[in-house]
Amino acid sequence: MGFTGGVNISSDLDALLHENRLFPPSADLMENSNIQEWMKRYGIKDYDELLQRALEDPDWFWDEVARELEWFQPYQDVLKWDPPHAEWFSRGKFNIAYNALDRHVQSWRKNKVAYIWEGELGQVKKLTYHDLYGKVNQMANALRGLGVGKGDRVAIYLPMILELPIAMLACAKIGAVHSVVFSGFWAKAFHERANDAEVKVAITVDGFYRRGKVIPLKENVDQVLDDIPSLEKLIVVRHAECPVEMKAGRDLWWDEVIRDQERECPAEVMDSEDPLFILYTSGTTGKPKGVVHVHGGYAVGIYTTLKMVFDLKDEDIWWCAADIGWITGHSYIVYAPLLMGATSVMYEGAPDYPEPDRMWQIIEEYGVSVLYTAPTTIRMFMKHGEKWPQKHDLTSLRLLGSVGEPINPEAWIWYHKHIGNRQCPIMDTWWQTETGMHLITPLPITSLKPGSTVKPFPTVEADVVDDEGRSVKEGGGHLVIKSPWPAMFRTLYHDPERYVDAYWSKFPGMYLSGDVARIDEDGYFWIQGREDDVLNVAGHRISTAEVESALVSYDAVAEAAVVGKPDPVKGEEICSFITLKEGFKPSPKMKHLLREHVRKEIGPIASPACVNFVNDLPKTRSGKIMRRVIKAKVKGDDVGDISTLANPEAVDELDNAV
Ligand code: 6R9
């Protein structure tokens, strides 16, 4: 069955996965879901009919949902599609920040809490829509005062503090284009991105807390600021109160620039297709790609998916436990929840600091009802054991989410059982920086299979094709999207040719996701990982994710990364890197047991030729294992740019292991 085909998970999972058991959401949840209500409104009787009608008439679907937002001037066409160039809601006049803030302060939501922010040290701040509106307007006025206007780029290099969404919204309000650089990246990464976008203003912080330590961000970034010729001003937020040097004429304190600003600021009237932000994402080779998103379609896409996938209601407390420096945070911490007028939790620090129950404590404290996190986080908590969530009352939760990489069935079951109290359905959402919004995802009315992202969102036509672009009926292939969607990226900044070449030229008219997937007999999608994470061992296509899932299903294993090592005979042989759970020690016997385990689970072909034990695997801040780095080490190549790694020290450890 699907992705787990052959991956025979031991213990109580075995029976469950092999009988292909479905996990339907409870009748109550289904009946009262936003999507059900929406279907009733249009006389749609079930999921199949919903998908069918939406595919037949996508303009109808998107037109209906777009009307829930406020347009300064109505759009003429829902979609103009000249592949690979789309215009959504063309000629419409719109501003996403106006819809996220001004619209709510004119309603009863004015005094509703928009963000409950908790610092790593335990400080708490709450901002209502009215508070947020005032602060955003002050910053927007300040930026205008510094000469920032429509289309100008602003780099934002901030950690998870409230000034981050405030700065983003302030840019959006005046039509400036923000480019957020993840605060965990090194200054070199900031430098490259700020220069590519030719930013006029940058916003950063004195320092911030991570695992109890202060990270001096301003001091770090000072090393590269003189090499950004376009930069005129740097605004610095006071947060960790660590000493900084302010350069006269360039550097300004945030609190000083907003002090005398008005709390009202008219929104710039934007065209639907005007750029909202650039977000850089790493390509497999070469320089990072500047993914460009726009005001109109992006807003409609993310608003609709949050409402229909995560079923957000006014009384919910939403927590997307990602970092805003990643697309998940842009879409589902900042813009979509505010468009919906929701209350969100935002947390500054590490999820397991000072103790492994920090996340569960936050859920209990604020009564979080919908939680969205990543498989890597779940696996980390599995490693700590269920005693930590058991200390807390998690019964406020009604829905869970997963994003970022394939979730191993083992982790899915743990999440469902120990966090979701065997009740909460898990929305395993597949999407990308480029797609802006969820594209292949369950809905609260669909039955789930652990490890599958279920089916494409209404109107989205996804498929798995072979090298010639023909649909693959059995086995894996390239995951492609054959229809446009409103939150799609419009281009790569400064690189329109790469937009066409990298994504649209292999199979004309189809968006190439770069992922490998398969579709099972029920039409459910199983994402197997990135194309470049697929191994070819003696002519067999083996997904790294599949071998990793088998390794992680072994009791002692916390996390596993698998890469291919060139082999003159087999093409590639499988090299694995393992972190063990607490209480287990590396030994030759353990190596042997792991090889045997994979042999039994998948077959001899997938049994790793080498097993290496390490304390930590190199990961990006969004929790993706950087197989590229491991692979380079295994092959003895240069590891290349590692400025986006969360834990560069893990790379040195690989040297000893290899
Ligand atoms: C949102 C985000 C995109 C890549 C994507 C795929 C992987 C994301 C997934 C998933 C399996 C899921 N991915 N969600 N794989 N199941 N539910 O992560 O964007 O940082 O651009 O990464 O992440 O490989 O191609 P981004």
Coordinates of N, CA and C in Angstrom, one line a residue, residues 360-458:
W360 N 4.2 21.6 24.8 CA 3.0 21.1 25.4 C 2.4 22.0 26.5
Q361 N 3.4 22.7 27.2 CA 3.0 23.6 28.2 C 2.3 24.8 27.5
I362 N 2.9 25.3 26.4 CA 2.2 26.4 25.7 C 0.8 26.1 25.2
I363 N 0.7 24.8 24.7 CA -0.7 24.4 24.3 C -1.7 24.4 25.4
E364 N -1.2 23.9 26.6 CA -2.1 23.9 27.7 C -2.4 25.3 28.2
E365 N -1.4 26.1 28.3 CA -1.5 27.5 28.8 C -2.5 28.3 28.0
Y366 N -2.4 28.3 26.7 CA -3.3 29.2 25.9 C -4.5 28.4 25.3
G367 N -4.6 27.1 25.6 CA -5.7 26.4 25.0 C -5.7 26.3 23.5
V368 N -4.5 26.0 23.0 CA -4.3 25.9 21.5 C -5.2 24.8 21.0
S369 N -6.0 25.2 19.9 CA -6.9 24.2 19.4 C -6.5 23.6 18.1
V370 N -5.6 24.3 17.3 CA -5.1 23.7 16.1 C -3.6 24.0 16.0
L371 N -2.9 22.9 15.9 CA -1.4 22.9 15.9 C -0.8 22.5 14.6
Y372 N 0.1 23.2 14.1 CA 0.8 22.9 12.8 C 2.3 22.9 13.0
T373 N 2.9 21.7 12.8 CA 4.3 21.6 13.0 C 5.0 20.7 12.0
A374 N 6.2 20.3 12.2 CA 7.0 19.6 11.2 C 7.4 18.2 11.7
P375 N 7.5 17.2 10.8 CA 7.9 15.9 11.2 C 9.2 15.8 12.0
T376 N 10.1 16.7 11.7 CA 11.4 16.7 12.4 C 11.2 17.0 13.9
T377 N 10.2 17.9 14.2 CA 9.9 18.3 15.6 C 9.2 17.1 16.3
I378 N 8.3 16.4 15.5 CA 7.6 15.3 16.1 C 8.7 14.2 16.5
R379 N 9.6 13.9 15.6 CA 10.6 12.9 15.8 C 11.5 13.2 17.0
M380 N 11.8 14.5 17.2 CA 12.5 15.0 18.3 C 11.8 14.7 19.6
F381 N 10.5 15.0 19.6 CA 9.7 14.7 20.8 C 9.5 13.2 21.1
M382 N 9.4 12.4 20.0 CA 9.4 11.0 20.2 C 10.6 10.5 20.9
K383 N 11.7 11.1 20.6 CA 13.0 10.8 21.2 C 13.0 11.0 22.7
H384 N 12.3 12.1 23.1 CA 12.3 12.5 24.5 C 11.3 11.6 25.2
G385 N 10.3 11.0 24.5 CA 9.4 10.1 25.1 C 8.0 10.7 25.5
E386 N 7.0 9.9 25.6 CA 5.6 10.4 25.9 C 5.4 11.0 27.3
K387 N 6.3 10.7 28.1 CA 6.1 11.2 29.5 C 6.0 12.8 29.5
W388 N 6.6 13.4 28.5 CA 6.6 14.9 28.5 C 5.2 15.4 28.1
P389 N 4.6 15.0 27.0 CA 3.2 15.5 26.7 C 2.2 15.0 27.8
Q390 N 2.5 13.9 28.4 CA 1.5 13.4 29.4 C 1.4 14.2 30.6
K391 N 2.4 15.1 30.8 CA 2.3 16.0 32.0 C 1.3 17.1 31.8
H392 N 0.8 17.2 30.5 CA -0.1 18.4 30.2 C -1.4 18.0 29.7
D393 N -2.4 18.9 29.9 CA -3.7 18.7 29.4 C -3.7 19.3 28.0
L394 N -3.8 18.3 27.0 CA -3.8 18.8 25.6 C -5.2 18.6 25.0
T395 N -6.2 18.5 25.8 CA -7.5 18.3 25.3 C -8.2 19.4 24.5
S396 N -7.5 20.6 24.6 CA -8.0 21.7 23.8 C -7.8 21.5 22.3
L397 N -6.9 20.6 21.9 CA -6.5 20.4 20.5 C -7.7 19.7 19.8
R398 N -8.0 20.1 18.6 CA -9.0 19.4 17.8 C -8.5 19.0 16.4
L399 N -7.4 19.7 16.0 CA -6.8 19.4 14.7 C -5.3 19.5 14.7
L400 N -4.6 18.7 14.0 CA -3.2 18.8 13.9 C -2.7 18.9 12.5
G401 N -1.5 19.4 12.3 CA -1.0 19.6 10.9 C 0.5 19.2 10.9
S402 N 0.9 18.8 9.7 CA 2.3 18.5 9.4 C 2.7 19.1 8.1
V403 N 4.0 19.5 8.0 CA 4.5 20.1 6.8 C 6.0 20.0 6.8
G404 N 6.6 20.0 5.6 CA 8.0 20.2 5.4 C 8.8 19.0 4.9
E405 N 8.3 17.8 5.1 CA 8.9 16.6 4.6 C 7.9 15.4 4.8
P406 N 8.2 14.3 4.2 CA 7.3 13.2 4.4 C 7.3 12.8 5.9
I407 N 6.1 12.6 6.4 CA 6.1 12.2 7.8 C 6.1 10.6 7.9
N408 N 7.0 10.1 8.6 CA 7.1 8.6 8.7 C 5.8 8.1 9.4
P409 N 5.2 7.0 8.9 CA 4.0 6.5 9.6 C 4.2 6.3 11.1
E410 N 5.4 5.9 11.5 CA 5.7 5.8 12.9 C 5.5 7.1 13.7
A411 N 6.0 8.2 13.1 CA 5.8 9.5 13.7 C 4.4 10.0 13.6
W412 N 3.7 9.7 12.5 CA 2.3 10.0 12.4 C 1.5 9.4 13.5
I413 N 1.7 8.1 13.7 CA 0.9 7.4 14.8 C 1.2 8.0 16.2
W414 N 2.5 8.3 16.4 CA 2.8 8.9 17.7 C 2.1 10.2 17.9
Y415 N 2.2 11.1 16.9 CA 1.6 12.4 16.9 C 0.1 12.3 17.2
H416 N -0.6 11.4 16.5 CA -2.0 11.1 16.6 C -2.4 10.7 18.0
K417 N -1.5 9.7 18.5 CA -1.9 9.1 19.7 C -1.5 10.0 20.9
H418 N -0.3 10.5 21.0 CA 0.2 11.1 22.2 C -0.1 12.6 22.2
I419 N -0.3 13.2 21.1 CA -0.6 14.7 21.1 C -2.1 14.8 20.8
G420 N -2.6 14.1 19.8 CA -3.9 14.2 19.3 C -4.9 13.4 20.1
N421 N -4.5 12.7 21.1 CA -5.4 11.9 22.0 C -6.3 10.9 21.1
R422 N -5.7 10.4 20.1 CA -6.3 9.5 19.1 C -7.5 10.1 18.5
Q423 N -7.8 11.4 18.6 CA -9.0 12.0 18.1 C -8.7 13.0 16.9
C424 N -7.6 13.7 17.1 CA -7.4 14.8 16.1 C -6.9 14.3 14.8
P425 N -7.6 14.6 13.7 CA -7.0 14.3 12.4 C -5.8 15.1 12.1
I426 N -4.9 14.5 11.3 CA -3.6 15.2 11.0 C -3.7 15.6 9.5
M427 N -3.6 16.9 9.3 CA -3.6 17.5 8.0 C -2.1 17.5 7.5
D428 N -1.7 16.5 6.7 CA -0.4 16.4 6.2 C -0.4 17.2 4.9
T429 N 0.1 18.4 4.9 CA 0.0 19.3 3.8 C 1.2 19.4 2.9
W430 N 1.1 19.1 1.7 CA 2.2 19.2 0.8 C 2.2 20.5 0.0
W431 N 3.2 21.2 0.1 CA 3.4 22.5 -0.7 C 4.8 23.0 -0.6
Q432 N 5.1 24.1 -1.2 CA 6.4 24.6 -1.4 C 6.5 26.1 -1.3
T433 N 7.7 26.7 -1.1 CA 7.9 28.1 -1.2 C 7.2 28.7 -2.5
E434 N 7.4 27.9 -3.5 CA 7.0 28.4 -4.9 C 5.4 28.3 -4.9
T435 N 4.8 27.4 -4.3 CA 3.4 27.2 -4.4 C 2.6 28.2 -3.5
G436 N 3.3 28.7 -2.5 CA 2.7 29.7 -1.6 C 1.6 29.1 -0.6
M437 N 0.8 28.2 -1.1 CA -0.3 27.6 -0.3 C -0.3 26.1 -0.4
H438 N -1.0 25.4 0.4 CA -1.2 24.0 0.4 C -1.7 23.6 -1.0
L439 N -1.1 22.5 -1.6 CA -1.6 22.1 -2.9 C -2.2 20.6 -2.8
I440 N -1.5 19.8 -2.1 CA -2.0 18.4 -1.9 C -2.2 18.2 -0.4
T441 N -3.4 18.0 0.0 CA -3.7 18.0 1.4 C -5.0 17.3 1.7
P442 N -5.1 16.7 2.9 CA -6.4 16.3 3.4 C -7.3 17.5 3.7
L443 N -8.6 17.2 3.8 CA -9.5 18.2 4.4 C -10.1 17.6 5.6
P444 N -10.8 18.3 6.4 CA -11.4 17.7 7.6 C -12.5 16.8 7.3
I445 N -12.8 16.5 6.0 CA -13.8 15.6 5.7 C -13.3 14.4 5.0
T446 N -11.9 14.3 4.9 CA -11.4 13.1 4.2 C -10.8 12.1 5.2
S447 N -10.9 10.8 4.8 CA -10.2 9.8 5.6 C -8.7 9.9 5.3
L448 N -7.9 9.6 6.4 CA -6.5 9.7 6.3 C -5.8 8.4 6.2
K449 N -4.6 8.3 5.6 CA -3.7 7.2 5.7 C -2.4 7.7 6.2
P450 N -1.9 7.2 7.3 CA -0.6 7.7 7.8 C 0.5 7.7 6.8
G451 N 1.0 8.9 6.5 CA 2.1 9.1 5.6 C 1.7 9.6 4.2
S452 N 0.4 9.7 4.0 CA -0.1 10.2 2.7 C -0.6 11.6 2.8
T453 N -0.4 12.4 1.8 CA -0.9 13.8 1.9 C -2.3 13.8 1.2
V454 N -2.9 12.7 1.0 CA -4.3 12.5 0.5 C -4.4 13.1 -1.0
K455 N -5.2 14.1 -1.2 CA -5.5 14.4 -2.6 C -5.3 15.9 -2.9
P456 N -5.2 16.3 -4.1 CA -5.0 17.8 -4.4 C -6.2 18.6 -3.9
F457 N -5.8 19.8 -3.5 CA -6.9 20.8 -3.0 C -7.8 21.0 -4.2
P458 N -9.1 21.3 -3.9 CA -10.0 21.6 -4.9 C -9.5 22.6 -6.0

